[in-house]
XYZ file of C-alpha atoms in Angstrom:
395
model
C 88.516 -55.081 64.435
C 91.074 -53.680 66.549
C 93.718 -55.086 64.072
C 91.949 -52.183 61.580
C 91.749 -49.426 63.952
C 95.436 -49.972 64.858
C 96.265 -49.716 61.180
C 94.283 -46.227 60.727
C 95.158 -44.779 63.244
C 98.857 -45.297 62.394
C 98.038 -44.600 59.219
C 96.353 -40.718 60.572
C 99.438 -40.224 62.648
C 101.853 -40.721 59.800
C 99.598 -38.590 57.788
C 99.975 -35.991 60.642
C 103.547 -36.670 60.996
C 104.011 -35.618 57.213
C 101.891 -32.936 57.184
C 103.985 -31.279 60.353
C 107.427 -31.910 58.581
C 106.288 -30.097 55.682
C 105.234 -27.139 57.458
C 108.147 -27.100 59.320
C 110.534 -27.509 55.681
C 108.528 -24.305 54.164
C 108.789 -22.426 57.607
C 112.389 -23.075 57.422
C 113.002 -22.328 53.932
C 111.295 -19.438 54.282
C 113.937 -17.883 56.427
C 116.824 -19.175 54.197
C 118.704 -16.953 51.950
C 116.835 -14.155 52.917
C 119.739 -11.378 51.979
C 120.392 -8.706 54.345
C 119.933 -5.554 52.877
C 120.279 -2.010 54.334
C 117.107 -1.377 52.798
C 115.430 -3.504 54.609
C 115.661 -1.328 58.325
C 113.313 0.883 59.516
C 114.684 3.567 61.383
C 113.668 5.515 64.226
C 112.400 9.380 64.392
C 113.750 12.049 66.178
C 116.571 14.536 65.919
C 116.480 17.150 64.077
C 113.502 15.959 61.640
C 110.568 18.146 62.422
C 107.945 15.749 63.518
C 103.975 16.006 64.564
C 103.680 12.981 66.522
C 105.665 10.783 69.201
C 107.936 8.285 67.657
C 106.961 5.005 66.788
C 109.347 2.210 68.040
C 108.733 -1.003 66.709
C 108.572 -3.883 69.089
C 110.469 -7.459 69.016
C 109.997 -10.303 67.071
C 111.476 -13.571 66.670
C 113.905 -14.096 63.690
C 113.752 -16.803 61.618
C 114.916 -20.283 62.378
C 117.011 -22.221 59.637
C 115.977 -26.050 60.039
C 119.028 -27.699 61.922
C 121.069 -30.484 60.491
C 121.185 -33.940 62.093
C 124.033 -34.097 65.122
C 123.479 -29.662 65.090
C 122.526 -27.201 67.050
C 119.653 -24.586 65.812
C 121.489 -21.474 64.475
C 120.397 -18.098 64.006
C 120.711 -15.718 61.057
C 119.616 -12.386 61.654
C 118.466 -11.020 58.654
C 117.404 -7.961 60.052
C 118.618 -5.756 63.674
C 116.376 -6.780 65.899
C 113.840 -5.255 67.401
C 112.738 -4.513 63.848
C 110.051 -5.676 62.235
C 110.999 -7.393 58.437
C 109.778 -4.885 55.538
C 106.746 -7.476 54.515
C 104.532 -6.247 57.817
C 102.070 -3.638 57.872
C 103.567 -2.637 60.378
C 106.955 -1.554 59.171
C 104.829 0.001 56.670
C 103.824 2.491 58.605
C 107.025 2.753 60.213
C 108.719 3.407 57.315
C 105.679 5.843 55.756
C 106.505 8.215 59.108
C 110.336 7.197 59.732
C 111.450 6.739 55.978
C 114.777 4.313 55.530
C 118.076 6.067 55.035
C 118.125 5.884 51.853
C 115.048 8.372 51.107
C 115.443 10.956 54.259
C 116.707 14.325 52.798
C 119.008 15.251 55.680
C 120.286 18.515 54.323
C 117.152 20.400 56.370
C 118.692 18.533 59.492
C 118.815 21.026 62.588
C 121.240 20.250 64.464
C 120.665 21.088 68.468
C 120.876 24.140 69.996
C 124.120 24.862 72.441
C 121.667 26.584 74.904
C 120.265 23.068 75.684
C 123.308 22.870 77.962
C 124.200 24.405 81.241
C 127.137 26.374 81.498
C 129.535 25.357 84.102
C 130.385 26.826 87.248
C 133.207 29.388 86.758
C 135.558 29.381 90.025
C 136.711 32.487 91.067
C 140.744 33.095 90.261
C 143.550 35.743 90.496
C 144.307 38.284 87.284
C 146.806 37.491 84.762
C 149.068 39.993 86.240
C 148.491 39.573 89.737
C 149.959 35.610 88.800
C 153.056 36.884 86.512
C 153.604 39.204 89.614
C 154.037 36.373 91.929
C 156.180 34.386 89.860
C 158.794 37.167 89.268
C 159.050 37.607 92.789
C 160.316 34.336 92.750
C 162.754 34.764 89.861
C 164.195 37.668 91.700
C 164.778 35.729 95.089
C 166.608 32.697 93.413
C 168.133 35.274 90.623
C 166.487 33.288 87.820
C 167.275 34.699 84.679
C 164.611 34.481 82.458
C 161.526 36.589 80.891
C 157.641 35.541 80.859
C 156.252 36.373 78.115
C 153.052 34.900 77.930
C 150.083 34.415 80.373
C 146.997 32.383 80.010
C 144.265 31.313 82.433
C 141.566 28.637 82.519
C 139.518 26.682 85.184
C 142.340 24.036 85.264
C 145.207 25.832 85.573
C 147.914 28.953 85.109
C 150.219 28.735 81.725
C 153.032 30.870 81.467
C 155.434 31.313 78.779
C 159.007 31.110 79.884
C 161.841 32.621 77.741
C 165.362 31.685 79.260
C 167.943 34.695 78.976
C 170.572 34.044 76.595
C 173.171 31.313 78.013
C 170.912 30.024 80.578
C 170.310 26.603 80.854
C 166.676 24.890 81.601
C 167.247 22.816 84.351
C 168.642 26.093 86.336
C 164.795 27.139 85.958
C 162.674 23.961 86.296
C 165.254 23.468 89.416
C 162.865 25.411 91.364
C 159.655 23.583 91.236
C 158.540 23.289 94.843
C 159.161 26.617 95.442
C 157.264 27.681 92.099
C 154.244 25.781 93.296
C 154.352 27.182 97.028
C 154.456 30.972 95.633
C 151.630 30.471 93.424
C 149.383 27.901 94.912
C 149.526 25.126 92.653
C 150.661 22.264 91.288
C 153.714 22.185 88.606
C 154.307 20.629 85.371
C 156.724 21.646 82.772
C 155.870 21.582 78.814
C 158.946 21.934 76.601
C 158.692 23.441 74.601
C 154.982 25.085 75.053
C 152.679 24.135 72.579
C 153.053 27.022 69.609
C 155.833 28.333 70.240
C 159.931 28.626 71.697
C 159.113 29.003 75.282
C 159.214 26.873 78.637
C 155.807 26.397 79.678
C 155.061 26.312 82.683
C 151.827 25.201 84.171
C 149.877 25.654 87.694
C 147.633 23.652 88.362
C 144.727 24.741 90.461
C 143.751 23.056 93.526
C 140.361 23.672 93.065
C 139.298 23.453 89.652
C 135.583 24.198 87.487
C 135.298 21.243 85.933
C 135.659 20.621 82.084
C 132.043 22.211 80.597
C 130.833 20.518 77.386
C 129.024 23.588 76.350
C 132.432 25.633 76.344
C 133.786 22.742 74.258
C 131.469 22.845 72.023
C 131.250 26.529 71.342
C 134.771 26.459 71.052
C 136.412 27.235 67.227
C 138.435 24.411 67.097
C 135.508 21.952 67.331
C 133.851 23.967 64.835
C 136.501 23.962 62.612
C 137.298 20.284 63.161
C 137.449 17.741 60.352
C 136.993 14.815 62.707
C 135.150 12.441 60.426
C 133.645 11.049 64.039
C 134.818 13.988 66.488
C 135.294 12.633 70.155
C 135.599 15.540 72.728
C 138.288 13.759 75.298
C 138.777 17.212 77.806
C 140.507 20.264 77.431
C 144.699 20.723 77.605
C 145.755 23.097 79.951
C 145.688 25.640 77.884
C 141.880 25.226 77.960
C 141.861 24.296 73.905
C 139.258 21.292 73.537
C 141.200 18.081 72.902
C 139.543 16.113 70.058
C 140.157 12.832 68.324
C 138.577 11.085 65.510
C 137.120 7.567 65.860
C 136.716 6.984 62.650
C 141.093 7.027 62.942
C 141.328 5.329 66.290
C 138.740 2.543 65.265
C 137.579 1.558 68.749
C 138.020 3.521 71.907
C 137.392 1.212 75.470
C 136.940 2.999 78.776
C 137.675 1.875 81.985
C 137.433 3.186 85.559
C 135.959 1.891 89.073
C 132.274 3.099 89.889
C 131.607 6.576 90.645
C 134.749 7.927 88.766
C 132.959 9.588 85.874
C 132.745 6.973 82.778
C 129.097 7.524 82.422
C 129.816 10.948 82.129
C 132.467 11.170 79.736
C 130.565 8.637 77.778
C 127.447 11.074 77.339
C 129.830 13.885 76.346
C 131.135 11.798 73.982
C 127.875 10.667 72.424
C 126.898 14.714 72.397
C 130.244 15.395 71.161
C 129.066 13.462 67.458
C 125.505 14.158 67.742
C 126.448 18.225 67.689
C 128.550 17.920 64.906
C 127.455 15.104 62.215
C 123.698 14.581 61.280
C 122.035 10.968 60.650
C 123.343 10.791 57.765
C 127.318 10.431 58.476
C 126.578 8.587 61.954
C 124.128 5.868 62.740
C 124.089 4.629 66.537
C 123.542 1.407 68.187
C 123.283 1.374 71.927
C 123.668 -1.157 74.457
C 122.825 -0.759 77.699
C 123.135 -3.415 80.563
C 122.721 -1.484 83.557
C 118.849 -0.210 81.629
C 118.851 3.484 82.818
C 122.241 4.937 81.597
C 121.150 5.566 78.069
C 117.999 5.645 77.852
C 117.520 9.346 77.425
C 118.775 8.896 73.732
C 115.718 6.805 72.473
C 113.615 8.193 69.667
C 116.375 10.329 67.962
C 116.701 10.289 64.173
C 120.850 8.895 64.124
C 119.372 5.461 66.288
C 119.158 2.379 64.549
C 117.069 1.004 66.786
C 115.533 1.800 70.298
C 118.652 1.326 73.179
C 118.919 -2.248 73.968
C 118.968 -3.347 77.603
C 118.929 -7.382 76.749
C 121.723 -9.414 76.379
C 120.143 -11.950 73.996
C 119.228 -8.811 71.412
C 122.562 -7.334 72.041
C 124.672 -10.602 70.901
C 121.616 -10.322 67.967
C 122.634 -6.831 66.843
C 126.215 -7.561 66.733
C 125.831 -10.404 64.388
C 123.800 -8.174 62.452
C 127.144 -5.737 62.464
C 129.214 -8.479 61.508
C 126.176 -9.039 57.999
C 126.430 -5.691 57.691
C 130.601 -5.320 57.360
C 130.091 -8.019 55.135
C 127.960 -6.639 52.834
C 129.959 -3.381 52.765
C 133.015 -5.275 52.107
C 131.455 -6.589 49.009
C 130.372 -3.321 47.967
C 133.872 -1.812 48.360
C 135.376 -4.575 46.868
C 133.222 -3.960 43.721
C 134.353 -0.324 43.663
C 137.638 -0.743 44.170
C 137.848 1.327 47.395
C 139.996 0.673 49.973
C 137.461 1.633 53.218
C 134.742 3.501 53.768
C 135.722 6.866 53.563
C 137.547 6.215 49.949
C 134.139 4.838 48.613
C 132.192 7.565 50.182
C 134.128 9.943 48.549
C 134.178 7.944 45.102
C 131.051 6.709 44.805
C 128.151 8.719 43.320
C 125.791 6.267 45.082
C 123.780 6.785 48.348
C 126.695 7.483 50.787
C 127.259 5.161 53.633
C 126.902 6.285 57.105
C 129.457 4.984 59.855
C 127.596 2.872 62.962
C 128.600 3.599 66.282
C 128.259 0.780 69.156
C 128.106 2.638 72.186
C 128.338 -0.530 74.996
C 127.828 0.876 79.021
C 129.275 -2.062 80.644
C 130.055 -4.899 78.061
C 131.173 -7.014 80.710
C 127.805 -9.222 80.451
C 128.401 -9.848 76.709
C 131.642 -11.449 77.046
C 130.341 -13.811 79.442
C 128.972 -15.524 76.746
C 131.189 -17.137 74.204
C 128.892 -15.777 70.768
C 128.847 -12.745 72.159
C 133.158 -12.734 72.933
C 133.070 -13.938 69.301
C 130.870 -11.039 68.284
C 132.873 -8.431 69.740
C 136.602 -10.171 68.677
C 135.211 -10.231 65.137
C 133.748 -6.580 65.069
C 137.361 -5.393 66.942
C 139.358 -7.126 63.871
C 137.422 -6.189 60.275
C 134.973 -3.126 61.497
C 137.188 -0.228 60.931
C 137.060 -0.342 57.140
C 133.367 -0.750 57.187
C 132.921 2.004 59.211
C 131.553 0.063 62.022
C 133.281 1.437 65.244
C 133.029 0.655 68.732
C 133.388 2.931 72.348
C 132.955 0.348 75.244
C 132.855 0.782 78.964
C 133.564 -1.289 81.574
């Protein structure tokens, strides 16, 4: 008697046994060679979209699981960003219904924001032009320094003045004179030779107390309007108070560095404004990744986020392997078309264009504690550029 329940009962745990393996071979194979498509992502609202309800930002969920093989450890494919829900949910179907993927949003009614969202900065009281040129003739006069100014320009940084040395007269008999330059006019001295523009020694005072570099003025500036920075980055202002902008989408990658409290958060969110004032959704897409939780924040729910700013390390290391699928797939696509990045197939293709991603990373330092997400980061660094995949990290 027991001799037959011990047989059936082996017999029902085999049966169970069975029965749990092949759920567990369709679970897995349902996760395999799922293709990662840019299709596939829902994207967030925002922006400059015109919208009659609060955003809806989709919540985590676990990504599939490829069974392991014997002697292995469990890997992950992401087949989607995550944070995303996969395009089979009802969910996502809503999503999309309100958010719509890139492919279907008509971005030429985009608004771009309004430059009276930001403050204009403090404006620190300063000398006339003349009062300046005055001051530093006296001093030409006293050390019989012959030479002419012939230009004059102020900002909140500093005094520029355009230098012409008489004929015969050597530069170093003028820049000779620099402590005494600085004591007559209150300043700090630096040379520029020739002056930016034209023949002339420039020569710069510096302020000791100084405005502050205003991101409004920057951006209500004509050179940033007139830019063709493909991914404009507003680094500061020369000292002749023109806006200094690069391109990213030339630099590739841009890292910045600095102890705390010496202004990186801040010159990261004028950078961020920088792009968002000047290309819509469709030319940038953002990715944000924020360890320290509160720095970047404020950004969730517009229209050029991928996905809502991620504060998790585990998700982060996710969304960069996602990056990596992504350059992948746009390789292949370039490939195809012959195109030698993205900007040559952009400009080629009569397709739907593709937009550049930015990863904007406040304090990476966390990532590259772990060794997938050191990989991550190495392998975005090395092939992103061509995709248009393009990191600004902070540390």
């Amino acid at each position: 008697m027991f001799d037959i329940f011990k047989k059936r009962n082996v017999s029902e745990s085999e049966d169970v046994v069975k029965t749990s393996e092949v759920n567990a071979d369709e679970q897995a194979n349902s996760g395999e060679n799922t293709p990662i498509s840019w299709d596939t992502l829902s994207f967030g609202n925002g922006g400059g979209i015109e919208r009659s309800e609060a955003p809806y930002i989709p919540q985590e969920r676990p990504l599939p699981q490829s069974k392991p093989a014997i002697g292995k450890q469990p890997t992950t494919t992401p087949t989607h960003i995550p944070g995303m829900y996969s395009t089979s949910t009802d969910n996502n179907r809503r999503n999309t219904e309100n958010n719509t993927s890139s492919g279907s949003v008509d971005y030429s009614k985009y608004v771009f924001p309004s430059a009276n969202l930001l403050t204009t900065s403090n404006v620190v009281g300063s000398e006339e032009d003349s009062a300046y040129k005055e001051k530093l003739e006296a001093v030409f006069r006293s050390y019989k320094i012959k030479a002419q100014i012939m230009t004059v320009s102020q900002t909140d940084m500093a005094v520029t003045f355009g230098v012409a040395p008489n004929p015969g007269v050597r530069i170093n008999s003028i820049t000779g004179y620099k402590d005494e330059y600085g004591l007559a006019l209150g300043g700090r001295i630096e040379y520029e030779i020739p002056l930016k523009g034209t023949s002339y020694l420039g020569l710069h005072v510096l302020k000791d107390i100084k405005a502050g570099v205003g991101l409004r003025k920057m951006i209500e500036s004509t050179e940033y309007k007139s830019s063709k920075a493909r991914i404009p980055l507003l680094m500061g202002v020369l000292t002749s108070g023109a806006p200094l902008i690069e391109d990213l989408d030339s630099v590739g990658h841009l890292l910045i560095g600095g102890e705390t409290g010496s202004g990186k958060s801040v010159f990261l969110n004028s950078l961020i404004l920088g792009m968002l004032y000047k290309r819509s959704p469709a030319e940038i897409r953002f990715i944000f990744i924020d360890t320290n939780i509160l720095n970047l924040n404020v950004y969730n729910g517009i229209s050029s986020m991928l996905i809502p700013v991620i504060s998790d390390s585990k998700q982060a290391i996710a969304s960069l392997s996602w990056c990596s699928h992504e350059i992948e797939r746009r390789t292949k696509i370039m490939i195809e078309s012959a195109c030698k990045d993205i900007d040559d197939y952009n400009e080629k293709s009569e397709a739907e264009k593709l937009p550049h991603i930015v990863i904007v990373i406040d304090e990476f330092a966390p990532l590259i504690e772990n060794e997938e997400g050191l990989e991550a980061l190495l392998s975005l660094t090395i092939v992103g550029k061509a995709a248009g995949v393009h990191m600004i990290l902070s540390t």
